[in-house]
């Protein structure tokens, strides 16, 4: 079994920092993009790749830098998604991510 990258393990903490406004959406984007790219290139667990892909897509909808998103969401909606879908320890996504890491 391939070990999980430290960057991916740290994404939960980075997400919490974003929710507390300790880092910007630009910094969060760097983490998410890097984690997703590495998970694909290194062939990490498919569940992790899918979770990171969804995170990347939600971030793109919230940070519509070039106004290209057909279905953008507000920063508040994105933060709610992080809290409710990614960091909620009773949520299926969080459980899969924690099991995989």
Backbone as a chain_set.jsonl record, in Angstrom:
{"seq": "XXXXXXXXXXXXXXXXXXXXXXXXXXXXXXXXXXXXXXXXXXXXXXXXXXXXXXXXXXXXXXXXXXXXXXXXXXXXXXXXXXXXXXXXXXXXXXXXXXXXX", "coords": {"N": [[0.845, -1.184, 0.0], [0.592, 2.184, -0.881], [2.067, 4.914, 0.815], [0.364, 7.725, 2.318], [0.524, 11.067, 1.245], [2.033, 13.699, 3.136], [0.99, 16.25, 2.653], [-1.633, 15.787, 1.886], [-2.687, 14.634, 4.174], [-2.542, 16.883, 5.783], [-4.465, 18.546, 4.754], [-6.932, 18.683, 6.03], [-6.395, 20.216, 8.334], [-5.512, 22.576, 7.092], [-7.864, 23.315, 5.847], [-9.416, 23.936, 8.065], [-7.991, 26.147, 8.957], [-8.544, 27.923, 6.889], [-11.304, 28.279, 7.268], [-11.209, 29.74, 9.6], [-10.258, 32.083, 8.707], [-7.496, 32.312, 8.584], [-5.88, 31.696, 6.505], [-5.836, 32.496, 2.99], [-8.229, 32.173, 0.25], [-6.743, 31.803, -2.008], [-4.407, 30.595, -1.056], [-5.502, 28.24, -0.017], [-6.473, 27.155, -2.385], [-4.037, 26.58, -3.66], [-3.106, 24.462, -2.034], [-5.159, 22.537, -2.391], [-5.144, 22.115, -5.2], [-2.501, 21.18, -5.532], [-2.507, 18.864, -3.919], [-4.477, 17.335, -5.227], [-3.345, 17.018, -7.808], [-0.958, 15.607, -7.196], [-2.073, 13.306, -6.1], [-3.207, 12.108, -8.321], [-1.038, 11.832, -10.148], [0.671, 10.179, -8.677], [-0.919, 8.002, -8.387], [-2.603, 7.542, -6.169], [-4.972, 6.252, -3.725], [-8.169, 5.707, -5.086], [-10.514, 6.694, -3.867], [-9.543, 8.859, -2.374], [-8.664, 10.481, -4.449], [-11.143, 11.084, -5.682], [-12.46, 12.492, -3.643], [-10.748, 14.68, -3.362], [-11.025, 15.74, -5.928], [-13.706, 16.542, -5.902], [-13.52, 18.494, -3.902], [-11.795, 20.295, -5.171], [-13.418, 21.069, -7.329], [-15.571, 22.307, -5.972], [-14.215, 24.407, -4.751], [-13.434, 25.791, -7.041], [-15.926, 26.655, -7.932], [-16.535, 28.461, -5.947], [-14.425, 30.278, -5.987], [-14.433, 31.955, -8.449], [-12.545, 33.059, -10.393], [-12.185, 33.921, -13.069], [-14.707, 34.286, -13.913], [-16.045, 32.129, -15.127], [-17.565, 30.034, -14.273], [-20.534, 28.163, -14.493], [-22.279, 27.632, -12.484], [-21.78, 29.209, -9.999], [-20.855, 29.566, -6.501], [-21.237, 31.258, -3.358], [-18.683, 32.556, -1.126], [-19.457, 32.066, 1.472], [-21.225, 29.921, 1.128], [-19.408, 28.03, 0.211], [-17.717, 27.782, 2.449], [-19.577, 26.716, 4.198], [-20.006, 24.264, 2.916], [-17.465, 23.108, 3.287], [-17.453, 22.867, 6.107], [-19.779, 21.256, 6.519], [-19.63, 19.094, 4.715], [-16.977, 18.286, 4.359], [-15.494, 18.507, 6.762], [-17.12, 17.567, 8.798], [-17.282, 15.14, 11.122], [-19.181, 13.161, 11.17], [-19.973, 12.828, 8.659], [-20.12, 11.137, 5.504], [-18.165, 11.673, 3.495], [-16.052, 12.798, 4.986], [-15.466, 10.641, 6.666], [-14.582, 8.688, 4.803], [-12.336, 10.0, 3.794], [-10.739, 10.256, 6.107], [-10.403, 7.536, 6.746], [-8.926, 6.711, 4.571], [-6.621, 8.174, 4.861]], "CA": [[0.0, 0.0, 0.0], [1.368, 3.411, -0.993], [1.789, 5.838, 1.924], [-0.361, 8.948, 1.993], [1.377, 12.247, 1.305], [1.759, 14.6, 4.277], [0.154, 17.368, 2.21], [-3.025, 15.354, 1.887], [-3.071, 14.514, 5.585], [-2.647, 18.223, 6.358], [-5.54, 19.306, 4.14], [-7.981, 18.911, 7.035], [-5.97, 21.359, 9.142], [-5.509, 23.75, 6.217], [-9.279, 23.676, 5.672], [-9.824, 24.603, 9.311], [-7.363, 27.47, 8.95], [-9.316, 28.748, 5.955], [-12.568, 28.632, 7.913], [-10.915, 30.752, 10.626], [-9.656, 33.218, 7.986], [-6.057, 32.358, 8.835], [-5.263, 31.639, 5.178], [-6.743, 33.001, 1.946], [-8.726, 31.196, -0.718], [-5.628, 31.554, -2.923], [-3.543, 29.596, -0.414], [-6.254, 26.983, 0.016], [-6.467, 26.654, -3.748], [-2.727, 25.967, -3.891], [-3.084, 23.17, -1.338], [-6.087, 21.591, -3.009], [-4.63, 21.785, -6.533], [-1.287, 20.375, -5.357], [-2.895, 17.544, -3.408], [-5.173, 16.585, -6.268], [-2.384, 16.654, -8.86], [-0.073, 14.549, -6.688], [-2.834, 12.054, -5.918], [-3.392, 11.518, -9.647], [0.272, 11.451, -10.697], [1.22, 9.058, -7.915], [-1.869, 6.891, -8.384], [-3.085, 7.252, -4.817], [-6.283, 5.636, -3.582], [-9.201, 6.343, -5.9], [-11.418, 7.447, -2.988], [-8.891, 10.134, -2.075], [-8.71, 11.279, -5.674], [-12.511, 11.567, -5.882], [-12.728, 13.5, -2.623], [-9.976, 15.868, -3.729], [-11.634, 16.295, -7.133], [-14.913, 17.276, -5.486], [-13.051, 19.686, -3.189], [-11.262, 21.183, -6.216], [-14.552, 21.602, -8.076], [-16.301, 23.233, -5.11], [-13.385, 25.591, -4.613], [-13.546, 26.501, -8.305], [-17.228, 27.32, -7.979], [-16.51, 29.574, -4.995], [-13.419, 31.24, -6.406], [-14.658, 32.034, -9.891], [-11.619, 34.142, -10.716], [-12.349, 34.397, -14.439], [-16.137, 34.368, -14.206], [-16.337, 31.073, -16.097], [-18.424, 29.012, -13.681], [-21.959, 28.247, -14.801], [-23.041, 27.503, -11.251], [-20.904, 29.641, -8.908], [-21.402, 29.655, -5.145], [-20.596, 32.312, -2.568], [-17.673, 32.08, -0.181], [-20.186, 31.53, 2.622], [-21.707, 28.584, 0.756], [-18.239, 27.161, 0.161], [-17.309, 27.501, 3.833], [-20.575, 25.788, 4.739], [-19.701, 22.947, 2.349], [-16.286, 22.576, 3.992], [-17.875, 22.451, 7.456], [-20.809, 20.211, 6.515], [-19.327, 17.948, 3.865], [-15.584, 17.843, 4.416], [-14.954, 18.426, 8.119], [-18.067, 16.973, 9.734], [-16.814, 13.772, 11.342], [-20.269, 12.197, 10.984], [-20.269, 12.806, 7.233], [-19.519, 10.041, 4.738], [-16.947, 12.138, 2.832], [-15.005, 12.919, 6.001], [-15.106, 9.289, 7.108], [-13.783, 8.063, 3.747], [-11.039, 10.671, 3.723], [-9.969, 9.888, 7.305], [-10.037, 6.125, 6.624], [-7.897, 6.591, 3.553], [-5.381, 8.814, 5.303]], "C": [[0.886, 1.241, 0.0], [1.05, 4.334, 0.187], [1.079, 7.1, 1.423], [0.584, 10.139, 2.155], [1.029, 13.114, 2.507], [0.852, 15.765, 3.887], [-1.318, 17.012, 2.255], [-3.519, 15.186, 3.319], [-3.313, 15.888, 6.201], [-3.806, 19.032, 5.793], [-6.683, 19.575, 5.118], [-7.622, 20.129, 7.874], [-5.972, 22.645, 8.326], [-6.943, 24.235, 5.995], [-9.8, 24.4, 6.907], [-9.232, 26.006, 9.383], [-8.121, 28.418, 8.023], [-10.632, 29.194, 6.593], [-12.381, 29.702, 8.981], [-10.273, 32.001, 10.022], [-8.178, 33.4, 8.298], [-5.255, 32.234, 7.543], [-6.302, 32.108, 4.165], [-7.231, 31.862, 1.061], [-7.62, 30.851, -1.716], [-4.696, 30.482, -2.352], [-4.223, 28.239, -0.356], [-6.263, 26.345, -1.368], [-5.137, 25.973, -4.073], [-2.63, 24.587, -3.261], [-3.933, 22.138, -2.073], [-5.576, 21.158, -4.38], [-3.416, 20.863, -6.433], [-1.633, 18.956, -4.895], [-3.574, 16.711, -4.486], [-4.196, 16.122, -7.346], [-1.472, 15.515, -8.396], [-0.82, 13.233, -6.529], [-3.026, 11.341, -7.249], [-2.066, 10.996, -10.192], [0.834, 10.225, -9.988], [0.275, 7.867, -7.827], [-2.345, 6.515, -6.997], [-4.496, 6.678, -4.866], [-7.358, 6.422, -4.344], [-10.181, 7.157, -5.068], [-10.835, 8.815, -2.659], [-8.948, 11.036, -3.293], [-10.102, 11.869, -5.897], [-12.876, 12.657, -4.883], [-12.01, 14.802, -2.97], [-10.531, 16.523, -4.991], [-12.888, 17.093, -6.771], [-14.523, 18.564, -4.771], [-12.578, 20.724, -4.208], [-12.403, 21.841, -6.998], [-15.36, 22.597, -7.248], [-15.51, 24.521, -4.924], [-13.459, 26.433, -5.889], [-14.865, 27.24, -8.447], [-17.258, 28.535, -7.059], [-15.544, 30.67, -5.424], [-13.445, 31.298, -7.924], [-13.85, 33.203, -10.449], [-11.864, 34.738, -12.102], [-13.809, 34.455, -14.876], [-16.57, 33.339, -15.243], [-17.306, 30.01, -15.563], [-19.883, 29.23, -14.043], [-22.813, 28.238, -13.543], [-22.163, 27.924, -10.062], [-21.637, 29.631, -7.564], [-20.643, 30.755, -4.411], [-19.533, 31.699, -1.658], [-18.342, 31.482, 1.056], [-20.72, 30.127, 2.339], [-20.552, 27.586, 0.708], [-17.768, 26.796, 1.566], [-18.301, 26.543, 4.501], [-20.326, 24.381, 4.207], [-18.503, 22.334, 3.063], [-16.696, 22.058, 5.36], [-18.779, 21.223, 7.417], [-20.42, 18.953, 5.76], [-17.899, 17.423, 4.029], [-15.083, 17.65, 5.84], [-15.892, 17.816, 9.148], [-17.719, 15.503, 9.918], [-17.925, 12.726, 11.273], [-20.611, 12.031, 9.506], [-19.499, 11.707, 6.519], [-18.208, 10.458, 4.063], [-15.795, 12.2, 3.823], [-14.536, 11.537, 6.44], [-14.227, 8.585, 6.077], [-12.392, 8.672, 3.678], [-10.169, 10.264, 4.91], [-9.54, 8.414, 7.256], [-8.885, 5.946, 5.65], [-6.57, 7.192, 3.989], [-4.916, 8.208, 6.597]], "O": [[1.823, 1.338, 0.792], [-0.12, 4.517, 0.523], [1.19, 7.476, 0.256], [1.356, 10.195, 3.112], [-0.144, 13.247, 2.858], [0.04, 16.219, 4.693], [-2.154, 17.838, 2.621], [-4.649, 15.557, 3.635], [-4.193, 16.042, 7.048], [-4.105, 20.109, 6.309], [-7.336, 20.615, 5.024], [-8.471, 20.99, 8.101], [-6.391, 23.692, 8.821], [-7.194, 25.44, 5.961], [-10.545, 25.373, 6.792], [-9.899, 26.943, 9.821], [-8.312, 29.589, 8.351], [-11.024, 30.354, 6.47], [-13.294, 30.486, 9.24], [-9.8, 32.873, 10.751], [-7.669, 34.521, 8.278], [-4.088, 32.621, 7.492], [-7.5, 32.116, 4.448], [-6.718, 30.744, 1.115], [-7.567, 29.727, -2.215], [-4.255, 29.582, -3.067], [-3.598, 27.21, -0.614], [-6.082, 25.135, -1.501], [-5.118, 24.909, -4.692], [-2.13, 23.65, -3.883], [-3.49, 21.021, -2.342], [-5.574, 19.967, -4.691], [-3.318, 19.88, -7.167], [-1.109, 17.975, -5.424], [-3.282, 15.525, -4.641], [-4.221, 14.959, -7.75], [-1.246, 14.562, -9.141], [-0.266, 12.165, -6.791], [-3.009, 10.112, -7.304], [-1.98, 9.854, -10.644], [1.404, 9.339, -10.624], [0.628, 6.836, -7.256], [-2.478, 5.335, -6.671], [-5.126, 6.63, -5.922], [-7.434, 7.647, -4.249], [-10.638, 8.209, -5.516], [-11.552, 9.816, -2.664], [-9.248, 12.224, -3.178], [-10.222, 13.037, -6.265], [-13.531, 13.636, -5.241], [-12.588, 15.885, -2.883], [-10.505, 17.748, -5.105], [-13.098, 18.193, -7.281], [-15.126, 19.611, -5.006], [-12.929, 21.899, -4.109], [-12.351, 23.036, -7.292], [-15.79, 23.626, -7.77], [-16.084, 25.61, -4.94], [-13.538, 27.66, -5.816], [-14.913, 28.329, -9.02], [-17.928, 29.525, -7.354], [-15.821, 31.856, -5.242], [-12.571, 30.746, -8.593], [-14.404, 34.2, -10.912], [-11.758, 35.952, -12.276], [-14.111, 34.649, -16.054], [-17.367, 33.642, -16.131], [-17.804, 29.184, -16.327], [-20.407, 30.337, -13.919], [-23.926, 28.765, -13.529], [-21.836, 27.094, -9.213], [-22.866, 29.681, -7.504], [-19.538, 31.13, -4.805], [-19.494, 30.486, -1.452], [-17.85, 30.505, 1.62], [-20.674, 29.252, 3.203], [-20.702, 26.434, 1.116], [-17.456, 25.637, 1.84], [-17.908, 25.668, 5.273], [-20.421, 23.409, 4.957], [-18.531, 21.152, 3.406], [-16.336, 20.944, 5.74], [-18.583, 20.271, 8.173], [-20.84, 17.856, 6.129], [-17.656, 16.23, 3.853], [-14.32, 16.72, 6.101], [-15.475, 17.573, 10.281], [-17.843, 14.709, 8.986], [-17.644, 11.528, 11.312], [-21.439, 11.194, 9.144], [-18.368, 11.386, 6.885], [-17.245, 9.69, 4.055], [-14.698, 11.718, 3.543], [-13.335, 11.299, 6.57], [-13.235, 7.954, 6.438], [-11.396, 7.964, 3.524], [-8.989, 9.958, 4.737], [-8.433, 8.081, 7.679], [-7.985, 5.136, 5.873], [-5.511, 6.76, 3.533], [-3.884, 8.613, 7.133]]}, "num_chains": 1, "name": "protein.A"}
